[in-house]
DNA sequence: TCTTGATTGGACTAATGCGTCCATTTTTCG
DNA sequence: CGAAAAATGGACGCATTAGTCCAATCAAGA
């Protein structure tokens, strides 16, 4: 008997998504489907078999990223030293943002925002909004514990996240940013955590 | 006698720039020259007479914005209450960023960054980099005065600017952001200044 | 091996858009 | 008013690209 219908090659599906994310990141959404096909070592027709159109391909890329992003966003349980927890969170945020993958995904979403507003919203919810929400909960908890004195956890969470991320995200979008060493990431996240703790000490 | 050569209509020059900035902000850089001409109530040929090509038009828009942005970026002289100076600076930064004009200009620059890296760099230098540099100088001065204790003014300036701006710039780029009232701007800038002062108190 | 569906690649259509050309009209200034 | 330059608008050439079509090829499973 023949191959059952609907048996499209899953490995190719991923290869297409990877290549598309890469090319869109480099050239912007103006990148051509032909180039994506070349990069994925796949025929253009195959892309259209898997995803029906360019907008749907873009959607698929962002959706996959949203799933990736949302997963590991668990705030640590209250630990003995909230400052350490904050520094760790800061490191992971900064590391994620400085990734080429993270930047190209953001650039894509920004560019498609005018045409597909729901995509941009989903991305924002999955990334920035969720992480800040979790952080706010953490700060509220630490305040109940008496280890911090955060009167407005939502605003404070915004402050901390922003201190860590800083202008780096914008700098990445503009293509203006030297490479960061892990030591520099440590230093920024550590300083941010320390100053934040001082600003919100009980 | 005839009109002297090179006597292009300066009012039209501005109208073109305004319209182009508007349309690019709405549609992205994919916006057509025809639509810009329509919006500026000018013929397409006239645009090409004033600016030679689409990239040059984009450059002209960003250059104008760079000039606008750089001008008013003067940090107040040391005042009696540095917290008030910081709050004022924060208000002006946030206000500028939440402008439709500011956002569309940033979006344009981000989109053109791949093709015209020097443009993106000029924009970054004129805006974020310069304002942070001025702020860092201010913080160093206040530290010399003994009113604050800022050991790393550059990093601290980054922290303060980021606290104020927060995720709002990204949210604007993604088209995900409700309108801000002046009262909210006041509150965010005021809180940021207060917490920052506490974090860097002498 | 044989059947069937997926994949390939290359040609093709339709649309869009940059930039040009040009005859006509409008503006400026002596 | 009159000459020269600029602005208009509409048509046009040319390039790019999304998406389709199709005949030939490949791959998997009974």
Short mmCIF file of C-alpha atoms (C1' of nucleotides) in Angstrom, two decimals:
data_model
loop_
_atom_site.label_atom_id
_atom_site.label_comp_id
_atom_site.label_asym_id
_atom_site.label_seq_id
_atom_site.Cartn_x
_atom_site.Cartn_y
_atom_site.Cartn_z
CA UNK A 1 0.00 0.00 0.00
CA UNK A 2 0.98 3.60 -0.46
CA UNK A 3 2.11 6.18 1.96
CA UNK A 4 -0.84 7.43 3.96
CA UNK A 5 -2.07 10.89 3.00
CA UNK A 6 -1.05 13.88 5.05
CA UNK A 7 2.35 12.38 5.65
CA UNK A 8 4.35 15.49 5.03
CA UNK A 9 7.93 15.44 6.10
CA UNK A 10 8.13 16.82 9.64
CA UNK A 11 11.86 17.34 9.46
CA UNK A 12 11.30 19.57 6.47
CA UNK A 13 8.63 21.47 8.34
CA UNK A 14 11.17 22.41 10.99
CA UNK A 15 13.87 23.14 8.45
CA UNK A 16 11.55 25.55 6.69
CA UNK A 17 10.72 27.34 9.91
CA UNK A 18 14.37 27.62 10.87
CA UNK A 19 15.44 28.90 7.49
CA UNK A 20 12.56 31.34 7.30
CA UNK A 21 13.29 32.75 10.74
CA UNK A 22 16.92 33.14 9.76
CA UNK A 23 16.26 34.86 6.45
CA UNK A 24 13.53 37.10 7.82
CA UNK A 25 15.90 38.09 10.57
CA UNK A 26 18.55 39.11 8.06
CA UNK A 27 16.54 40.67 5.31
CA UNK A 28 13.35 41.60 7.08
CA UNK A 29 9.92 40.51 5.99
CA UNK A 30 10.75 41.65 2.48
CA UNK A 31 12.81 38.49 2.10
CA UNK A 32 11.60 36.38 -0.79
CA UNK A 33 10.06 32.96 -0.52
CA UNK A 34 12.59 31.75 -3.07
CA UNK A 35 15.48 32.58 -0.82
CA UNK A 36 13.82 30.88 2.11
CA UNK A 37 13.32 27.79 -0.03
CA UNK A 38 16.97 27.86 -1.07
CA UNK A 39 18.12 28.23 2.52
CA UNK A 40 15.88 25.39 3.68
CA UNK A 41 17.02 23.20 0.77
CA UNK A 42 13.43 22.69 -0.18
CA UNK A 43 11.38 23.60 -3.20
CA UNK A 44 9.19 26.64 -3.06
CA UNK A 45 6.17 24.48 -3.74
CA UNK A 46 6.87 22.48 -0.61
CA UNK A 47 6.70 25.59 1.50
CA UNK A 48 3.29 26.29 0.03
CA UNK A 49 2.25 22.71 0.73
CA UNK A 50 3.17 23.07 4.40
CA UNK A 51 2.06 26.63 4.98
CA UNK A 52 -0.38 28.17 2.60
CA UNK A 53 1.03 31.66 2.23
CA UNK A 54 3.68 34.03 3.38
CA UNK A 55 1.63 35.52 6.21
CA UNK A 56 0.80 32.03 7.45
CA UNK A 57 4.47 31.14 7.41
CA UNK A 58 5.25 34.20 9.47
CA UNK A 59 2.50 33.27 11.87
CA UNK A 60 3.88 29.76 12.23
CA UNK A 61 7.32 31.10 13.09
CA UNK A 62 6.04 33.48 15.72
CA UNK A 63 3.71 30.85 17.16
CA UNK A 64 6.58 28.44 17.59
CA UNK A 65 8.63 31.11 19.28
CA UNK A 66 5.77 32.00 21.57
CA UNK A 67 5.57 28.39 22.70
CA UNK A 68 9.33 28.25 23.30
CA UNK A 69 9.32 31.48 25.23
CA UNK A 70 6.41 30.79 27.49
CA UNK A 71 7.63 27.42 28.68
CA UNK A 72 10.69 28.19 30.83
CA UNK A 73 9.30 31.31 32.38
CA UNK A 74 8.94 30.01 35.87
CA UNK A 75 9.94 32.28 38.65
CA UNK A 76 11.99 30.46 41.28
CA UNK A 77 10.24 29.71 44.52
CA UNK A 78 10.99 32.16 47.24
CA UNK A 79 14.59 31.55 48.14
CA UNK A 80 16.63 32.65 51.07
CA UNK A 81 18.11 35.54 49.14
CA UNK A 82 15.69 37.33 46.84
CA UNK A 83 18.59 39.33 45.47
CA UNK A 84 20.14 36.17 44.12
CA UNK A 85 16.86 35.11 42.54
CA UNK A 86 16.54 38.49 40.86
CA UNK A 87 20.09 38.40 39.59
CA UNK A 88 19.49 34.95 38.13
CA UNK A 89 16.31 36.08 36.45
CA UNK A 90 18.11 39.13 35.13
CA UNK A 91 20.87 37.01 33.65
CA UNK A 92 18.43 34.75 31.87
CA UNK A 93 16.42 37.67 30.50
CA UNK A 94 19.47 39.47 29.22
CA UNK A 95 20.93 36.32 27.74
CA UNK A 96 17.72 35.55 25.91
CA UNK A 97 17.47 39.05 24.53
CA UNK A 98 21.01 39.22 23.27
CA UNK A 99 20.52 36.09 21.18
CA UNK A 100 20.48 36.56 17.43
CA UNK A 101 17.39 34.41 17.39
CA UNK A 102 15.59 36.55 19.92
CA UNK A 103 16.39 39.73 18.08
CA UNK A 104 15.39 38.49 14.67
CA UNK A 105 12.13 37.23 16.10
CA UNK A 106 11.37 40.58 17.65
CA UNK A 107 12.26 42.41 14.45
CA UNK A 108 9.93 40.14 12.50
CA UNK A 109 7.09 40.74 14.88
CA UNK A 110 7.61 44.47 14.84
CA UNK A 111 7.58 44.53 11.07
CA UNK A 112 4.46 42.42 10.83
CA UNK A 113 2.65 44.31 13.58
CA UNK A 114 0.87 46.64 11.17
CA UNK A 115 -0.48 43.77 9.10
CA UNK A 116 -1.09 41.16 11.77
CA UNK A 117 -1.79 42.94 15.05
CA UNK A 118 -2.96 39.77 16.77
CA UNK A 119 0.44 38.21 16.18
CA UNK A 120 2.21 41.11 17.81
CA UNK A 121 -0.15 40.93 20.74
CA UNK A 122 0.39 37.21 21.21
CA UNK A 123 4.12 37.73 21.14
CA UNK A 124 3.93 40.53 23.64
CA UNK A 125 1.72 38.51 25.94
CA UNK A 126 3.91 35.43 25.79
CA UNK A 127 7.13 37.33 26.36
CA UNK A 128 7.29 40.67 28.13
CA UNK A 129 3.84 40.62 29.68
CA UNK A 130 4.06 37.14 31.15
CA UNK A 131 7.55 37.54 32.55
CA UNK A 132 6.62 40.80 34.21
CA UNK A 133 3.48 39.29 35.67
CA UNK A 134 5.41 36.43 37.21
CA UNK A 135 7.99 38.81 38.56
CA UNK A 136 5.30 40.99 40.09
CA UNK A 137 3.87 37.97 41.88
CA UNK A 138 7.29 37.13 43.21
CA UNK A 139 7.80 40.65 44.51
CA UNK A 140 4.41 40.64 46.17
CA UNK A 141 5.29 37.40 47.89
CA UNK A 142 8.61 38.68 49.12
CA UNK A 143 6.83 41.70 50.48
CA UNK A 144 4.42 39.51 52.41
CA UNK A 145 7.40 37.64 53.76
CA UNK A 146 8.77 40.92 54.98
CA UNK A 147 11.97 40.58 52.99
CA UNK A 148 11.13 43.49 50.71
CA UNK A 149 8.85 46.50 50.74
CA UNK A 150 7.22 46.71 47.35
CA UNK A 151 4.08 48.81 47.43
CA UNK A 152 3.34 48.57 43.69
CA UNK A 153 4.58 45.18 42.46
CA UNK A 154 3.48 45.73 38.87
CA UNK A 155 5.38 48.97 38.49
CA UNK A 156 8.37 47.56 40.38
CA UNK A 157 8.47 44.54 38.10
CA UNK A 158 8.50 46.84 35.13
CA UNK A 159 11.36 48.76 36.69
CA UNK A 160 13.50 45.72 37.32
CA UNK A 161 12.92 44.12 33.95
CA UNK A 162 13.71 47.40 32.27
CA UNK A 163 16.87 48.01 34.26
CA UNK A 164 18.21 44.68 33.14
CA UNK A 165 17.12 44.84 29.54
CA UNK A 166 17.89 48.50 29.24
CA UNK A 167 18.48 49.92 25.83
CA UNK A 168 19.99 46.66 24.65
CA UNK A 169 16.87 45.41 22.95
CA UNK A 170 16.51 48.63 20.97
CA UNK A 171 20.21 48.65 20.23
CA UNK A 172 19.89 45.13 18.85
CA UNK A 173 16.96 46.13 16.69
CA UNK A 174 19.02 48.97 15.32
CA UNK A 175 21.98 46.67 14.75
CA UNK A 176 24.06 48.85 17.02
CA UNK A 177 25.55 46.78 19.78
CA UNK A 178 28.82 45.14 20.48
CA UNK A 179 28.92 41.58 21.68
CA UNK A 180 28.36 40.99 25.38
CA UNK A 181 30.55 38.69 27.39
CA UNK A 182 28.96 36.48 30.06
CA UNK A 183 30.94 38.47 32.61
CA UNK A 184 29.29 41.69 31.49
CA UNK A 185 25.89 40.09 31.64
CA UNK A 186 26.67 38.96 35.18
CA UNK A 187 27.76 42.41 36.17
CA UNK A 188 24.70 44.18 34.78
CA UNK A 189 22.25 41.69 36.24
CA UNK A 190 24.07 41.69 39.58
CA UNK A 191 24.20 45.46 39.85
CA UNK A 192 20.56 45.77 38.85
CA UNK A 193 19.52 43.26 41.48
CA UNK A 194 21.58 44.98 44.16
CA UNK A 195 20.31 48.46 43.39
CA UNK A 196 16.78 47.22 43.08
CA UNK A 197 16.98 45.57 46.48
CA UNK A 198 18.28 48.77 47.98
CA UNK A 199 15.50 50.77 46.36
CA UNK A 200 12.87 48.39 47.72
CA UNK A 201 14.44 47.34 51.00
CA UNK A 202 12.08 46.75 53.90
CA UNK B 1 13.89 87.41 -16.03
CA UNK B 2 13.30 83.79 -15.14
CA UNK B 3 13.19 82.10 -11.86
CA UNK B 4 16.73 81.36 -10.70
CA UNK B 5 17.72 77.72 -10.99
CA UNK B 6 17.61 75.52 -7.92
CA UNK B 7 14.61 77.39 -6.60
CA UNK B 8 12.64 74.40 -5.45
CA UNK B 9 9.70 75.01 -3.20
CA UNK B 10 10.85 74.69 0.39
CA UNK B 11 7.34 74.40 1.75
CA UNK B 12 6.84 71.39 -0.48
CA UNK B 13 10.10 69.93 0.75
CA UNK B 14 8.74 69.95 4.29
CA UNK B 15 5.34 68.70 3.23
CA UNK B 16 6.96 65.75 1.53
CA UNK B 17 9.00 64.91 4.59
CA UNK B 18 5.97 65.14 6.85
CA UNK B 19 3.82 63.01 4.61
CA UNK B 20 6.54 60.45 4.09
CA UNK B 21 7.19 60.12 7.80
CA UNK B 22 3.47 59.67 8.36
CA UNK B 23 2.97 57.06 5.68
CA UNK B 24 6.12 55.14 6.54
CA UNK B 25 4.97 55.12 10.12
CA UNK B 26 1.65 53.60 9.15
CA UNK B 27 2.61 51.20 6.42
CA UNK B 28 6.26 50.62 7.10
CA UNK B 29 9.00 51.16 4.59
CA UNK B 30 7.01 49.11 2.09
CA UNK B 31 4.79 52.14 1.62
CA UNK B 32 4.73 53.27 -1.97
CA UNK B 33 6.10 56.52 -3.29
CA UNK B 34 2.75 57.09 -4.98
CA UNK B 35 0.93 57.12 -1.68
CA UNK B 36 3.46 59.49 -0.19
CA UNK B 37 3.00 61.81 -3.15
CA UNK B 38 -0.78 61.66 -2.73
CA UNK B 39 -0.54 62.41 0.97
CA UNK B 40 1.83 65.30 0.38
CA UNK B 41 -0.40 66.65 -2.41
CA UNK B 42 2.56 66.64 -4.70
CA UNK B 43 3.41 64.78 -7.86
CA UNK B 44 5.66 61.78 -7.66
CA UNK B 45 8.12 63.45 -9.97
CA UNK B 46 8.50 66.32 -7.54
CA UNK B 47 9.60 63.93 -4.83
CA UNK B 48 12.24 62.65 -7.18
CA UNK B 49 13.31 66.20 -7.95
CA UNK B 50 13.80 66.96 -4.27
CA UNK B 51 15.22 63.65 -3.13
CA UNK B 52 16.70 61.37 -5.72
CA UNK B 53 15.42 58.01 -4.54
CA UNK B 54 13.49 56.23 -1.86
CA UNK B 55 16.52 55.49 0.33
CA UNK B 56 17.56 59.13 0.12
CA UNK B 57 14.10 60.19 1.17
CA UNK B 58 14.29 57.90 4.17
CA UNK B 59 17.66 59.31 5.02
CA UNK B 60 16.33 62.84 4.85
CA UNK B 61 13.51 62.00 7.25
CA UNK B 62 15.79 60.42 9.78
CA UNK B 63 18.33 63.20 9.47
CA UNK B 64 15.70 65.79 10.20
CA UNK B 65 14.54 63.84 13.22
CA UNK B 66 18.08 63.49 14.45
CA UNK B 67 18.48 67.24 14.34
CA UNK B 68 15.20 67.75 16.19
CA UNK B 69 16.08 65.22 18.83
CA UNK B 70 19.58 66.36 19.59
CA UNK B 71 18.71 70.00 20.08
CA UNK B 72 16.68 70.07 23.30
CA UNK B 73 18.65 67.43 25.11
CA UNK B 74 20.15 69.62 27.76
CA UNK B 75 20.35 68.28 31.25
CA UNK B 76 19.34 70.89 33.81
CA UNK B 77 22.12 72.46 35.82
CA UNK B 78 22.54 70.97 39.24
CA UNK B 79 19.46 71.95 41.14
CA UNK B 80 18.66 71.85 44.81
CA UNK B 81 16.77 68.60 44.46
CA UNK B 82 18.27 66.12 42.03
CA UNK B 83 15.20 63.96 42.42
CA UNK B 84 13.10 66.71 40.89
CA UNK B 85 15.53 67.08 37.99
CA UNK B 86 15.39 63.35 37.35
CA UNK B 87 11.62 63.29 37.48
CA UNK B 88 11.47 66.13 34.99
CA UNK B 89 13.88 64.40 32.66
CA UNK B 90 11.90 61.20 32.99
CA UNK B 91 8.68 62.97 32.09
CA UNK B 92 10.19 64.48 28.98
CA UNK B 93 11.71 61.19 27.86
CA UNK B 94 8.51 59.28 28.34
CA UNK B 95 6.44 61.95 26.67
CA UNK B 96 8.74 62.00 23.67
CA UNK B 97 8.66 58.23 23.34
CA UNK B 98 4.91 57.93 23.55
CA UNK B 99 4.47 60.31 20.63
CA UNK B 100 3.17 58.78 17.43
CA UNK B 101 5.91 60.65 15.65
CA UNK B 102 8.61 59.23 17.87
CA UNK B 103 7.35 55.71 17.43
CA UNK B 104 6.99 55.85 13.69
CA UNK B 105 10.46 57.29 13.39
CA UNK B 106 11.91 54.48 15.46
CA UNK B 107 10.04 51.88 13.47
CA UNK B 108 11.36 53.34 10.24
CA UNK B 109 14.89 53.31 11.50
CA UNK B 110 14.59 49.74 12.71
CA UNK B 111 13.25 48.62 9.37
CA UNK B 112 15.95 50.39 7.42
CA UNK B 113 18.74 49.27 9.74
CA UNK B 114 19.66 46.26 7.61
CA UNK B 115 20.01 48.34 4.47
CA UNK B 116 21.40 51.56 5.89
CA UNK B 117 23.33 50.75 9.05
CA UNK B 118 24.88 54.19 9.26
CA UNK B 119 21.41 55.72 9.51
CA UNK B 120 20.52 53.51 12.43
CA UNK B 121 23.76 54.38 14.13
CA UNK B 122 23.24 58.10 13.67
CA UNK B 123 19.75 57.79 15.12
CA UNK B 124 20.98 55.81 18.08
CA UNK B 125 23.78 58.28 18.74
CA UNK B 126 21.51 61.30 18.52
CA UNK B 127 18.82 59.81 20.73
CA UNK B 128 19.49 57.14 23.33
CA UNK B 129 23.27 57.46 23.44
CA UNK B 130 23.40 61.21 23.82
CA UNK B 131 20.68 61.41 26.43
CA UNK B 132 22.35 58.72 28.52
CA UNK B 133 25.70 60.41 28.23
CA UNK B 134 24.28 63.70 29.47
CA UNK B 135 22.51 61.93 32.29
CA UNK B 136 25.70 60.13 33.29
CA UNK B 137 27.51 63.47 33.51
CA UNK B 138 24.76 64.82 35.69
CA UNK B 139 24.96 61.85 38.03
CA UNK B 140 28.73 62.16 38.29
CA UNK B 141 28.34 65.79 39.18
CA UNK B 142 25.76 65.09 41.87
CA UNK B 143 28.08 62.47 43.28
CA UNK B 144 30.91 65.00 43.47
CA UNK B 145 28.51 67.34 45.22
CA UNK B 146 27.87 64.60 47.73
CA UNK B 147 24.15 64.54 47.04
CA UNK B 148 24.28 61.07 45.55
CA UNK B 149 26.58 58.05 45.59
CA UNK B 150 26.86 56.81 42.05
CA UNK B 151 29.92 54.66 41.58
CA UNK B 152 29.26 53.81 37.93
CA UNK B 153 27.45 56.76 36.31
CA UNK B 154 27.22 55.16 32.88
CA UNK B 155 25.49 52.05 34.17
CA UNK B 156 23.31 54.09 36.52
CA UNK B 157 22.22 56.36 33.68
CA UNK B 158 21.25 53.30 31.71
CA UNK B 159 19.26 52.05 34.69
CA UNK B 160 17.33 55.26 35.14
CA UNK B 161 16.57 55.82 31.50
CA UNK B 162 15.40 52.24 31.23
CA UNK B 163 13.22 52.38 34.30
CA UNK B 164 11.38 55.33 32.85
CA UNK B 165 11.10 54.09 29.31
CA UNK B 166 10.47 50.54 30.35
CA UNK B 167 8.76 48.25 27.94
CA UNK B 168 6.74 51.12 26.51
CA UNK B 169 8.96 51.65 23.53
CA UNK B 170 8.77 48.01 22.54
CA UNK B 171 5.05 47.98 23.23
CA UNK B 172 4.66 50.93 20.90
CA UNK B 173 6.65 49.20 18.19
CA UNK B 174 4.38 46.20 18.55
CA UNK B 175 1.32 48.40 18.44
CA UNK B 176 0.30 47.07 21.84
CA UNK B 177 -0.19 49.95 24.22
CA UNK B 178 -3.05 51.89 25.56
CA UNK B 179 -2.89 55.66 25.67
CA UNK B 180 -1.06 57.22 28.59
CA UNK B 181 -2.50 60.12 30.52
CA UNK B 182 -0.19 62.90 31.69
CA UNK B 183 -0.99 61.82 35.23
CA UNK B 184 0.31 58.33 34.56
CA UNK B 185 3.45 59.73 33.01
CA UNK B 186 3.94 61.86 36.11
CA UNK B 187 3.46 58.90 38.35
CA UNK B 188 5.91 56.62 36.53
CA UNK B 189 8.58 59.29 36.22
CA UNK B 190 8.09 60.35 39.84
CA UNK B 191 8.29 56.81 41.20
CA UNK B 192 11.32 56.04 39.09
CA UNK B 193 13.10 59.14 40.34
CA UNK B 194 12.26 58.36 43.95
CA UNK B 195 13.35 54.74 43.79
CA UNK B 196 16.45 55.65 41.88
CA UNK B 197 17.41 58.21 44.52
CA UNK B 198 16.92 55.64 47.22
CA UNK B 199 19.03 53.11 45.34
CA UNK B 200 21.83 55.63 44.91
CA UNK B 201 21.53 57.63 48.10
CA UNK B 202 24.75 58.89 49.64
"C1'" DT C 1 8.13 -4.50 -6.31
"C1'" DC C 2 4.18 -1.64 -6.91
"C1'" DT C 3 1.12 1.98 -5.60
"C1'" DT C 4 0.33 6.42 -4.08
"C1'" DG C 5 1.21 10.59 -2.35
"C1'" DA C 6 4.95 13.98 -1.36
"C1'" DT C 7 8.69 16.51 -3.44
"C1'" DT C 8 11.13 18.84 -7.01
"C1'" DG C 9 12.30 22.41 -10.27
"C1'" DG C 10 11.27 25.23 -13.68
"C1'" DA C 11 8.12 27.85 -16.30
"C1'" DC C 12 4.39 30.94 -15.90
"C1'" DT C 13 0.81 34.66 -14.40
"C1'" DA C 14 -0.52 38.66 -12.20
"C1'" DA C 15 0.41 42.37 -9.45
"C1'" DT C 16 3.08 45.80 -7.51
"C1'" DG C 17 6.23 49.42 -7.37
"C1'" DC C 18 10.59 52.13 -8.40
"C1'" DG C 19 12.16 55.34 -11.31
"C1'" DT C 20 11.81 57.79 -16.00
"C1'" DC C 21 9.87 60.45 -19.76
"C1'" DC C 22 7.33 64.13 -21.55
"C1'" DA C 23 3.93 67.39 -22.89
"C1'" DT C 24 1.37 70.74 -20.37
"C1'" DT C 25 0.59 74.00 -16.76
"C1'" DT C 26 1.94 76.89 -12.96
"C1'" DT C 27 5.02 79.88 -10.51
"C1'" DT C 28 8.57 83.31 -9.92
"C1'" DC C 29 10.94 87.37 -10.94
"C1'" DG C 30 12.92 91.03 -13.71
"C1'" DC D 1 4.19 90.81 -19.58
"C1'" DG D 2 7.55 87.25 -20.76
"C1'" DA D 3 11.14 83.89 -20.08
"C1'" DA D 4 12.95 80.28 -17.51
"C1'" DA D 5 12.52 76.99 -14.18
"C1'" DA D 6 9.67 74.00 -11.46
"C1'" DA D 7 5.50 71.24 -10.79
"C1'" DT D 8 1.93 68.18 -12.65
"C1'" DG D 9 -0.01 63.86 -14.02
"C1'" DG D 10 -0.27 60.15 -16.63
"C1'" DA D 11 1.85 56.63 -19.23
"C1'" DC D 12 5.58 53.56 -19.48
"C1'" DG D 13 9.80 50.22 -18.94
"C1'" DC D 14 11.76 47.19 -16.01
"C1'" DA D 15 12.52 44.38 -12.10
"C1'" DT D 16 10.89 41.75 -8.33
"C1'" DT D 17 8.00 38.59 -6.16
"C1'" DA D 18 3.77 35.96 -4.37
"C1'" DG D 19 1.55 32.17 -5.72
"C1'" DT D 20 0.16 28.43 -9.36
"C1'" DC D 21 0.80 24.65 -12.57
"C1'" DC D 22 2.68 20.49 -14.11
"C1'" DA D 23 5.45 16.72 -15.57
"C1'" DA D 24 9.09 14.07 -13.69
"C1'" DT D 25 11.09 12.03 -9.57
"C1'" DC D 26 11.38 10.17 -5.00
"C1'" DA D 27 10.06 7.62 -0.87
"C1'" DA D 28 7.38 4.58 2.14
"C1'" DG D 29 4.59 0.84 3.16
"C1'" DA D 30 2.09 -3.54 2.01
#
